[in-house]
Structures are given as structure tokens and as C-alpha cells.
Short mmCIF file of C-alpha atoms and ligand atoms in Angstrom, two decimals:
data_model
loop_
_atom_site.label_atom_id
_atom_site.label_comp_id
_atom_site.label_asym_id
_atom_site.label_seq_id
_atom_site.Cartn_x
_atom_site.Cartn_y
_atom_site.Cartn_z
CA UNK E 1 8.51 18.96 6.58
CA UNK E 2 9.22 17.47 3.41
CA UNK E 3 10.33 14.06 1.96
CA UNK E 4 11.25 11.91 5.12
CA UNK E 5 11.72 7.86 5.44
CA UNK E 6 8.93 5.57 5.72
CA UNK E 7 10.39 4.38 8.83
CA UNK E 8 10.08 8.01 10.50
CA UNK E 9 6.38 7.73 9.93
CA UNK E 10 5.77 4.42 11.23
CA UNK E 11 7.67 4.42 14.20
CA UNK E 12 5.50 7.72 15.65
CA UNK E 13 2.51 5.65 14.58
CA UNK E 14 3.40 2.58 16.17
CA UNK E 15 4.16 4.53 19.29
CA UNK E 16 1.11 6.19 18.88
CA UNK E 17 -1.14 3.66 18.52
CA UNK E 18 -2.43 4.30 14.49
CA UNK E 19 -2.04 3.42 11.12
CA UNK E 20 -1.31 5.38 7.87
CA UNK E 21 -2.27 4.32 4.40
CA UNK E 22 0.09 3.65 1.84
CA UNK E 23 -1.51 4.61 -1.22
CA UNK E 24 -0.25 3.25 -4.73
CA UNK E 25 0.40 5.01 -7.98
CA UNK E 26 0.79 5.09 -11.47
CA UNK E 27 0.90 8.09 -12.77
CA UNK E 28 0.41 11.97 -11.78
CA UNK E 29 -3.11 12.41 -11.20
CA UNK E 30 -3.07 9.61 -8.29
CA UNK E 31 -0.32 11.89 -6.44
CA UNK E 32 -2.36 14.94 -6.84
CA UNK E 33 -5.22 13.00 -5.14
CA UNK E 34 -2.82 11.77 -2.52
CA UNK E 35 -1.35 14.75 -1.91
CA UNK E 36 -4.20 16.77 -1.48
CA UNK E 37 -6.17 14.81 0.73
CA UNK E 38 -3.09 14.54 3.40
CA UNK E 39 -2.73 18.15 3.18
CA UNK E 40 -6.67 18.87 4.07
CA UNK E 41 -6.68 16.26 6.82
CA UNK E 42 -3.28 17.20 7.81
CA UNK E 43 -1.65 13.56 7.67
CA UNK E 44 1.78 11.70 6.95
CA UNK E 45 1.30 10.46 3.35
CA UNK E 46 2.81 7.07 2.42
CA UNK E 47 3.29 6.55 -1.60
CA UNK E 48 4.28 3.52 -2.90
CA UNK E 49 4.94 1.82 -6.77
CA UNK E 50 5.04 -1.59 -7.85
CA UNK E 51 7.60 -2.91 -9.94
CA UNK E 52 4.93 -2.81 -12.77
CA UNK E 53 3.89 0.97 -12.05
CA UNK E 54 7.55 1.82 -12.03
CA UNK E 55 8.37 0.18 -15.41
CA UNK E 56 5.16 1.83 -16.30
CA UNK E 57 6.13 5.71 -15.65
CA UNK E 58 9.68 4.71 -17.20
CA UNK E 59 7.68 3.65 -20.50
CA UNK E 60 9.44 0.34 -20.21
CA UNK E 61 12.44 1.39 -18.39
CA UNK E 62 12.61 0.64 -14.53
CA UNK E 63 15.29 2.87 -13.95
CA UNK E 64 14.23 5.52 -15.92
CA UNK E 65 10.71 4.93 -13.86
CA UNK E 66 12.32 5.34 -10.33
CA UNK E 67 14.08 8.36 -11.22
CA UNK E 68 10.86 10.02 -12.41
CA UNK E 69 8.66 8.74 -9.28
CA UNK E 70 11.50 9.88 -7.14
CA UNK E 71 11.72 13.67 -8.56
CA UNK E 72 8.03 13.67 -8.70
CA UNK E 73 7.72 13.07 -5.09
CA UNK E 74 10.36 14.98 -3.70
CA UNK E 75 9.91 17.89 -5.52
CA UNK E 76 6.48 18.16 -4.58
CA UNK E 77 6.95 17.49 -1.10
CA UNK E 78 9.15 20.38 -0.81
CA UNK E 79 6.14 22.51 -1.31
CA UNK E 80 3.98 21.43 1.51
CA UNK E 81 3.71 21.21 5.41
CA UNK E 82 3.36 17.23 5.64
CA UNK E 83 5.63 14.47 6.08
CA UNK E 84 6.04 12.73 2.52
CA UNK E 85 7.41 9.22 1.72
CA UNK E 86 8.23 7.21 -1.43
CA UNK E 87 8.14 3.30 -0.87
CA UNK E 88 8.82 0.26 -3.36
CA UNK E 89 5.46 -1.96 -2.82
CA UNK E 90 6.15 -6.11 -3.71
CA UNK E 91 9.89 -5.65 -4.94
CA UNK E 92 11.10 -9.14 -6.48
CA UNK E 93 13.46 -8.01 -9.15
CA UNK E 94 17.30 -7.45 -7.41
CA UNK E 95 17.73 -4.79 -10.37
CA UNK E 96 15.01 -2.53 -9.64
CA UNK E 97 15.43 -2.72 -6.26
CA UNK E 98 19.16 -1.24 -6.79
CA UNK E 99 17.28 1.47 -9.05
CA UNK E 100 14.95 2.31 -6.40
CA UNK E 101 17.74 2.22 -3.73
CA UNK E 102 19.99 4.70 -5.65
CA UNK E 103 17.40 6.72 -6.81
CA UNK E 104 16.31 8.06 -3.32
CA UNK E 105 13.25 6.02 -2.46
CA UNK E 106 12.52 6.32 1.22
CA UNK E 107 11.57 3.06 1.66
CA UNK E 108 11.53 -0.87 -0.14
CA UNK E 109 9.85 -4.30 0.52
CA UNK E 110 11.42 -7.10 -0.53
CA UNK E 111 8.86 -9.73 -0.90
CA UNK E 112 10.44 -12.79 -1.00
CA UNK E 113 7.21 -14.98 1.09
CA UNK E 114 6.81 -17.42 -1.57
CA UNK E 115 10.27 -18.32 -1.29
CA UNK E 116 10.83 -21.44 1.90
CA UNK E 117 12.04 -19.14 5.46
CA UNK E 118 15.36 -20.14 5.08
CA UNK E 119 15.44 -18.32 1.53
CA UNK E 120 13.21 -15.66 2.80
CA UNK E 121 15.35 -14.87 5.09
CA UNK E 122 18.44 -14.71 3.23
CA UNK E 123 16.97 -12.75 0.32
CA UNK E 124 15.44 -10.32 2.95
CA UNK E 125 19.02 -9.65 4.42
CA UNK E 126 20.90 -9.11 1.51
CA UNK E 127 18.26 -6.02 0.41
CA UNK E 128 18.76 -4.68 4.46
CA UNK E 129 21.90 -4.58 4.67
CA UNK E 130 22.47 -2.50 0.67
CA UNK E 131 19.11 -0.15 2.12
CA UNK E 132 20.10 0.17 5.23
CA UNK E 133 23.26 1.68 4.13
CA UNK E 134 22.46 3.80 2.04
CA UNK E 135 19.66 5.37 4.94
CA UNK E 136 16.82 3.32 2.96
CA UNK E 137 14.32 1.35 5.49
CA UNK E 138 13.07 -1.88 4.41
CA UNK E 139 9.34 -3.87 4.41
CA UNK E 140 9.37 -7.81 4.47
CA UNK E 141 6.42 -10.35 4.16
CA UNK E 142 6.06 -13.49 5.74
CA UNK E 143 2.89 -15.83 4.86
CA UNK E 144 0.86 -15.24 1.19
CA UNK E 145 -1.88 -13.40 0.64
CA UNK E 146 -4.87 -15.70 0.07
CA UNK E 147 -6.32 -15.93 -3.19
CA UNK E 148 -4.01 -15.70 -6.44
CA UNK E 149 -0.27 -14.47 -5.77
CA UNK E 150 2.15 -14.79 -8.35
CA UNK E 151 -0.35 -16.37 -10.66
CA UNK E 152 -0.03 -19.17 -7.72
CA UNK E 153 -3.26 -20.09 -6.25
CA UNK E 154 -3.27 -19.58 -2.28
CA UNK E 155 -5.91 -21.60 -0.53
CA UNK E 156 -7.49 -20.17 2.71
CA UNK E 157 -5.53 -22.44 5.08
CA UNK E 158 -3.09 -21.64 8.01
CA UNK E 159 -0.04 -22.71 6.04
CA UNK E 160 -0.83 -19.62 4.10
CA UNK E 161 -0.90 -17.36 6.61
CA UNK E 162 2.06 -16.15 9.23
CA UNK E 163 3.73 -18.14 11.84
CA UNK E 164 4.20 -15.74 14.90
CA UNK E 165 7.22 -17.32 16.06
CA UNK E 166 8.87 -17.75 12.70
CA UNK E 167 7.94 -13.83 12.68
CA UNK E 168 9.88 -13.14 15.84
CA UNK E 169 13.08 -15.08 14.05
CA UNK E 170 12.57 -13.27 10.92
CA UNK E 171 13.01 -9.99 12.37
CA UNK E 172 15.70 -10.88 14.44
CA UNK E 173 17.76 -12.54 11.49
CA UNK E 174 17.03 -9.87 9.21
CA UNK E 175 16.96 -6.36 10.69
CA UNK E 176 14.03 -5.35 8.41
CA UNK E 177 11.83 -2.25 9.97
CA UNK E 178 8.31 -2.73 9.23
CA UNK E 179 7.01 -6.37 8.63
CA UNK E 180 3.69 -7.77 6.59
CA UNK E 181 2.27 -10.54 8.17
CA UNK E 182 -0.37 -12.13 6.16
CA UNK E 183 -3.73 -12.55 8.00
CA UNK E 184 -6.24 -13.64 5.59
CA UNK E 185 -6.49 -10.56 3.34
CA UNK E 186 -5.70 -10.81 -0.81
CA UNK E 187 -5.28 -8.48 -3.11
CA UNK E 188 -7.56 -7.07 -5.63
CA UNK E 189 -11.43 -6.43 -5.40
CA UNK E 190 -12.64 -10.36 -4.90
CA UNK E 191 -11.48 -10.86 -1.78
CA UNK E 192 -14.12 -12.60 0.11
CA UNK E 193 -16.91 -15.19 -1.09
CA UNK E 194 -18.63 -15.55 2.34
CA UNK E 195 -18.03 -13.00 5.40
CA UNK E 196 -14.67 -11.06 5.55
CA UNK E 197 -12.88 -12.75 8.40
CA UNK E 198 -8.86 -11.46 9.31
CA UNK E 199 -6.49 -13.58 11.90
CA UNK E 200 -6.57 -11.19 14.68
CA UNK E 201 -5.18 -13.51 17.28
CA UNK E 202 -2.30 -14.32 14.98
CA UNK E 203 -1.90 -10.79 14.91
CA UNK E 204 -2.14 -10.04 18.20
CA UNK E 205 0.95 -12.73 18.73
CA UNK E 206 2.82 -11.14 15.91
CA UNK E 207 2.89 -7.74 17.93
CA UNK E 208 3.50 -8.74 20.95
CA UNK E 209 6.36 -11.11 19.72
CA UNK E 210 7.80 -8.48 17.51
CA UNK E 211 6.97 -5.18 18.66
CA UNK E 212 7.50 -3.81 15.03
CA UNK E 213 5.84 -1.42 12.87
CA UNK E 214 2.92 -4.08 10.94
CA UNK E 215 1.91 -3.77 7.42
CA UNK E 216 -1.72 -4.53 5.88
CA UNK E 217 -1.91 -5.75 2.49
CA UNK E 218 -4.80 -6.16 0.66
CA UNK E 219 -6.45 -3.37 2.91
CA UNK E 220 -8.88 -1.95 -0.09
CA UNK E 221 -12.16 -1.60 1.23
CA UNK E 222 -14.39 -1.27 -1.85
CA UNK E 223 -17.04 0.75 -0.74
CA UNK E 224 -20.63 0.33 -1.87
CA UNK E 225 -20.95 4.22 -3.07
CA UNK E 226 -17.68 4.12 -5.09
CA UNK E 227 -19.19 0.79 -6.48
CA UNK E 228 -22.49 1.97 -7.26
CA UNK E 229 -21.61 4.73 -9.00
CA UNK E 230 -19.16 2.68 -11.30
CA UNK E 231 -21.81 -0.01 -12.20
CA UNK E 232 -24.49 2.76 -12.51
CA UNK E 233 -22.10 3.83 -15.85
CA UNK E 234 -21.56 0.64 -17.23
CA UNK E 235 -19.27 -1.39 -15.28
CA UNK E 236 -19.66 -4.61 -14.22
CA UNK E 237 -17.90 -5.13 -10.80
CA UNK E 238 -20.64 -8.30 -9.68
CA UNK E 239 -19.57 -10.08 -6.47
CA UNK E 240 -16.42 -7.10 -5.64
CA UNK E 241 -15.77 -7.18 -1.80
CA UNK E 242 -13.57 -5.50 0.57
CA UNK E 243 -11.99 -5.07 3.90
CA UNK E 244 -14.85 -3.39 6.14
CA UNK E 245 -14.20 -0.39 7.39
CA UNK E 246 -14.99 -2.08 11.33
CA UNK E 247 -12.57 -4.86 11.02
CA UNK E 248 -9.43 -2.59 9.71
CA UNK E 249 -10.01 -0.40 12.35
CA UNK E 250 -9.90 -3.23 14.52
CA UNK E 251 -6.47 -4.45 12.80
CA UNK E 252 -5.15 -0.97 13.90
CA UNK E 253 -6.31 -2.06 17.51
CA UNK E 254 -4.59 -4.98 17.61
CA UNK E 255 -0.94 -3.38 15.49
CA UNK E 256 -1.46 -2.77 12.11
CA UNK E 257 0.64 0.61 11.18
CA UNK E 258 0.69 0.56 7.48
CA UNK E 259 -2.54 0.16 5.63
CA UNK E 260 -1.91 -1.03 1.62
CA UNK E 261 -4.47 0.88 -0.60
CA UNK E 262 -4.40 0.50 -4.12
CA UNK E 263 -8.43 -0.70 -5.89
CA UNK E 264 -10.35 1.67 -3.81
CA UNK E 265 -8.85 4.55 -5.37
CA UNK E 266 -8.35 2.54 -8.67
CA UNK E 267 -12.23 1.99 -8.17
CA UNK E 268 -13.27 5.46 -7.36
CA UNK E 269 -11.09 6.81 -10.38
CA UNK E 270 -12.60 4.56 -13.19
CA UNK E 271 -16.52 5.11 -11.48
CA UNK E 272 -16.05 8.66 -11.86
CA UNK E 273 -14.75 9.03 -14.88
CA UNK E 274 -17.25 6.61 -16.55
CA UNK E 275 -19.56 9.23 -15.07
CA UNK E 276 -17.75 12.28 -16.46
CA UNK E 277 -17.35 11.00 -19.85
CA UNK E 278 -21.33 9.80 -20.17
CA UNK E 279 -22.44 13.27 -18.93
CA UNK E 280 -20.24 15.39 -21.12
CA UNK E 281 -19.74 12.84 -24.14
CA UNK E 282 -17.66 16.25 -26.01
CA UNK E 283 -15.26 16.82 -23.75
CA UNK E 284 -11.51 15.32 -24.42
CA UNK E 285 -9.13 17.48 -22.46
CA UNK E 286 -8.15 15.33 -19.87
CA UNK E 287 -7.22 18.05 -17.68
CA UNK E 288 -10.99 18.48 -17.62
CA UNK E 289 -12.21 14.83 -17.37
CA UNK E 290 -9.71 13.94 -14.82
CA UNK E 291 -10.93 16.82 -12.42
CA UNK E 292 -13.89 15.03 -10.73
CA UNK E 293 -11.88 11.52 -10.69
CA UNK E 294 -9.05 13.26 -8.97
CA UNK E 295 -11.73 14.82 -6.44
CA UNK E 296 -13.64 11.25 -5.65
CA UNK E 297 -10.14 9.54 -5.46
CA UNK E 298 -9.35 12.43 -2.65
CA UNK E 299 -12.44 11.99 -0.52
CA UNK E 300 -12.07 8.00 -0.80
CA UNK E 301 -8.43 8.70 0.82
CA UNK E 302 -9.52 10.94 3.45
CA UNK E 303 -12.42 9.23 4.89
CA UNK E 304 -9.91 6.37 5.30
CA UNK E 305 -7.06 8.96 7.02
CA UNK E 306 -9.82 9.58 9.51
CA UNK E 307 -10.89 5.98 9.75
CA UNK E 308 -6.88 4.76 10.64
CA UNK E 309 -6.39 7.56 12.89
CA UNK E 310 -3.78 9.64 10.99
CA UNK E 311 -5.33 12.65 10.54
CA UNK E 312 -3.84 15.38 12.50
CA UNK E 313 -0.25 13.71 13.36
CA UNK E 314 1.52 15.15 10.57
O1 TD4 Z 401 0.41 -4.00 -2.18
N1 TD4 Z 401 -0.81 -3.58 -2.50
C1 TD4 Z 401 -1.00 -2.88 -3.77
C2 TD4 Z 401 -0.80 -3.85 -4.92
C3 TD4 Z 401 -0.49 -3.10 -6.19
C4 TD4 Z 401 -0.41 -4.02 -7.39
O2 TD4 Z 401 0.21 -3.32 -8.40
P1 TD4 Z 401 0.42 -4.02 -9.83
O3 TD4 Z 401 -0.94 -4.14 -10.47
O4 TD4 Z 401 1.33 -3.07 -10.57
O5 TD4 Z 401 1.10 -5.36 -9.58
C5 TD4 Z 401 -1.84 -3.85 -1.64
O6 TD4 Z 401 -1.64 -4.63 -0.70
C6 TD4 Z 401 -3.19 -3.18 -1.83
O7 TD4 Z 401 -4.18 -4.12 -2.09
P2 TD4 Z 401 -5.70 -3.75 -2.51
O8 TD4 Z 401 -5.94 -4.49 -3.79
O9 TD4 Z 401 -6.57 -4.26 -1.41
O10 TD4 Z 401 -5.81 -2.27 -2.67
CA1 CA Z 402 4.30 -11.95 -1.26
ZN1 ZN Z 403 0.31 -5.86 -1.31
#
């Protein structure tokens, strides 16, 4: 069961009553992780590239980047058992979109949520109906992510976070499969000063109103081993906090389908490499120093497969 659409895979988990992380990459050794660690717990995998990360593996060149992500992914889905799916995380830029689009990505977001509804809305409908076309499902966001988003700074307040019956409009004016409604979470690994705290009666309404496959962003956990190990080699990660464990597997309770992962596995990565390189300061081939960050970025995905409830339902 190879390469499939994003929308296959959260549908059966919506139905189903779990949630599957969407993992982000940059580069090979992230899909090797990714890959692995769905094939050993036996779950859907959901990969997904920024705009940056797909100007990154083009060297520059977004279009040149979603062709390469694209063959990447598909040709090693062919070899394996699970369901495999290539998503565009945050798109903004009409141009790569169309690259992604005509490349073969499974799946897109649009994220036009800094934009008034009205524009939202419109922008949002325009990418649906080119995706949709062209057998593409489509991600929208509605609210901001608190903290910093688009170098604008988001104060914790409700006028940050979704309105449940501007949700129900959105979906109905747009046609978009999977929505992100933003809950109180923020990218990055600074994401709360005091106690982590998410909207879960705003969610609740969301789900109910909408019925729709629901997106987490800013789901990164950070976990204390991952950051231990990192500081115990030199870096300096002071005050880094993440989504509990508890209160995402409460956000899968109350509808959350799609789980955005992208600093925990940057996190475990960089922690143990720093390790690597410190014990075995003569080694430079990184097909040898990338080994045991590749392993730790693995068992960081799988713990959360079993945590979301995907494991087994490929
Ligand atoms: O959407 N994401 C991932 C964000 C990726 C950012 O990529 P660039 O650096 O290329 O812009 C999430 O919601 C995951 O958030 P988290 O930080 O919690 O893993
Ligand atoms: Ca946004
Ligand atoms: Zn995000």
C-alpha cells in the first residue's frame, strides 16, 4: 500500500477515533527515521515540507525542491507495506503551491489565518478548487498560533484563537478536507512560560460543528530525555517546553486527527549527534555519525505513534 492522499488517512482516523503525526523534513535522513519507525509500529506515515524545507532540498529552487521530495517519497513508498503521504505544511506562496500541486504531493495547506475571514476564505478556495482537481486534498487554518507567527507577535488572547462558528462557515464556503484550528499551541520549543494549557472546549465545538478531520500545530512535545541528553553535550535549550504527552492525548479525545511534529525530532537529532561527535571526535563519515541520530529520531516518533493511537491501523 504505497503513496496514498492525506485525506485517505485522515478520514479512517477520524472515523476511528485517532490521530497520526505529520512529521516534517528536510532532508533524507529525517525520512529514513520516519519511515522506519511507521514500518516497526505498523502505522500510516504523514510527511510534510515547508516552503523553506522545499526551497531547501531544491538548493534554492522550489520547484526543483518539490520534484525531489515528491520522487523521494513515492519511490520509497513503493517498497513498503504502509500507507505513505506527502503534504505541503504552512503554504503562503501561490507559486509553490502550483509546484507542489503538479508535482504529485498528496496533500497542501494553504495558510492564509493571518489574512481577515473574508480573505481567508477566498484565498482558501481558490487553492481547493486547483487541488481538488487535480485529486490533491487540502489543509486550512483558522486562528494564529500564539507566540511569534510571521515574525508577528500573537498575544495569548481569544482573538487569537478559533471561532467555532466562523469554523463551521469556513468549511462550508471552502470545501477544504482537514482544518487547523488554533487552540493555544505555537510553534517552536518555547511554547509555554507557566503551565501548558490548550482550548479544549473550543475544540470540542469545532468538532461537533464541523465534523472534519482536525489538525494540531505546534504538537512538539520536547521531552525531558531528548533534552537532557542535548544540554548534557553542550547545548543550551534553558526554559524549552512542550505539549505534554497527557494533554495531546486528550486533544485526540476531544478530535484532533493530525498531530504537527517538527522540534522533537529536530531536538532528538541535534542531542544525539552532539553526543556522537564528542564520543568519537575522529569520525567524519556522516553515514556513520548520522546512524545513532537517525535511531533516537525513530524511537522519539514511535513512542508518539503509540501515544496518538496509530500504531497498528496501517
Ligand atoms: O507546522 N509545524 C512544523 C513547522 C515547520 C517549520 O518549518 P520552517 O522552519 O521551514 O518554517 C508544526 O506545527 C510543528 O510544530 P512544532 O514546533 O511543535 O514541532
Ligand atoms: Ca497561520
Ligand atoms: Zn504548523
Amino acid at each position: 500500500m504505497p503513496y496514498v492522499n492525506t485525506k485517505d488517512i485522515l478520514e479512517k482516523a477520524n472515523k476511528e477515533f485517532y490521530a497520526v503525526p505529520a512529521l516534517n523534513i528536510n532532508n533524507l535522513e529525517f525520512l529514513h527515521a520516519i519511515v522506519d519507525a511507521g514500518v516497526e509500529e505498523h502505522s500510516p506515515v504523514i510527511i510534510e515540507t515547508s516552503e523553506g524545507a522545499i526551497k531547501y532540498a531544491g538548493n534554492g529552487d522550489a520547484k526543483l525542491g518539490a520534484r525531489l521530495f515528491v520522487s523521494m517519497v513515492k519511490g520509497y513508498a513503493d517498497t513498503v507495506e504502509i500507507p505513505i503521504s506527502l503534504h505541503v505544511d504552512h503554504g503562503k506562496n501561490f507559486d509553490i503551491l502550483m509546484a507542489a500541486i503538479q508535482s504529485g504531493y498528496s496533500s497542501v495547506m494553504i495558510d492564509a489565518s493571518e489574512y481577515p475571514f473574508e480573505k481567508n476564505v477566498n484565498e482558501t478556495k481558490k487553492i481547493v478548487e486547483i487541488a481538488h482537481s487535480l485529486g490533491v486534498s487540502v489543509e486550512a487554518e483558522l486562528g494564529r498560533l500564539v507566540g511569534i507567527e510571521d515574525n508577528v507577535v500573537v498575544e495569548s488572547h481569544e482573538a487569537a484563537l478559533v471561532d467555532p462558528y466562523e469554523a463551521k462557515r469556513f468549511v462550508e464556503e471552502t470545501g477544504i478536507d482537514f482544518l487547523a484550528p488554533a487552540i493555544g499551541t505555537s510553534h517552536g520549543a518555547f511554547k509555554f512560560k507557566g503551565e501548558a494549557r490548550l482550548d479544549f472546549e473550543r475544540l470540542k465545538k469545532v468538532k461537533e460543528l464541523t465534523g472534519l478531520p482536525l489538525v494540531l500545530h505546534g504538537a512538539s512535545s520536547v521531552p525531558e530525555e531528548v533534552k537532557n541528553l542535548a544540554e548534557k553535550y553542550g547545548a543550551d535549550f534553558k526554559g524549552a517546553k512542550g505539549v505534554p504527552g497527557e494533554i495531546l492525548a486528550e486533544s485526540v479525545r476531544y478530535g484532533i486527527n493530525k498531530v504537527n511534529t517538527d522540534t522533537d525530532l529536530r531536538m532528538a537529532f541535534i542531542a544525539s549527534l552532539r553526543e556522537f561527535l564528542a564520543k568519537n571526535p575522529g569520525e567524519f563519515d556522516p553515514r556513520k555519525y548520522f546512524k545513532t541520530p537517525k535511531e533516537l529520531v525513530k524511537n522519539v516518533i514511535k513512542a508518539r505513534m503509540r501515544l496518538l493511537g496509530c500504531s497498528n491501523k496501517a
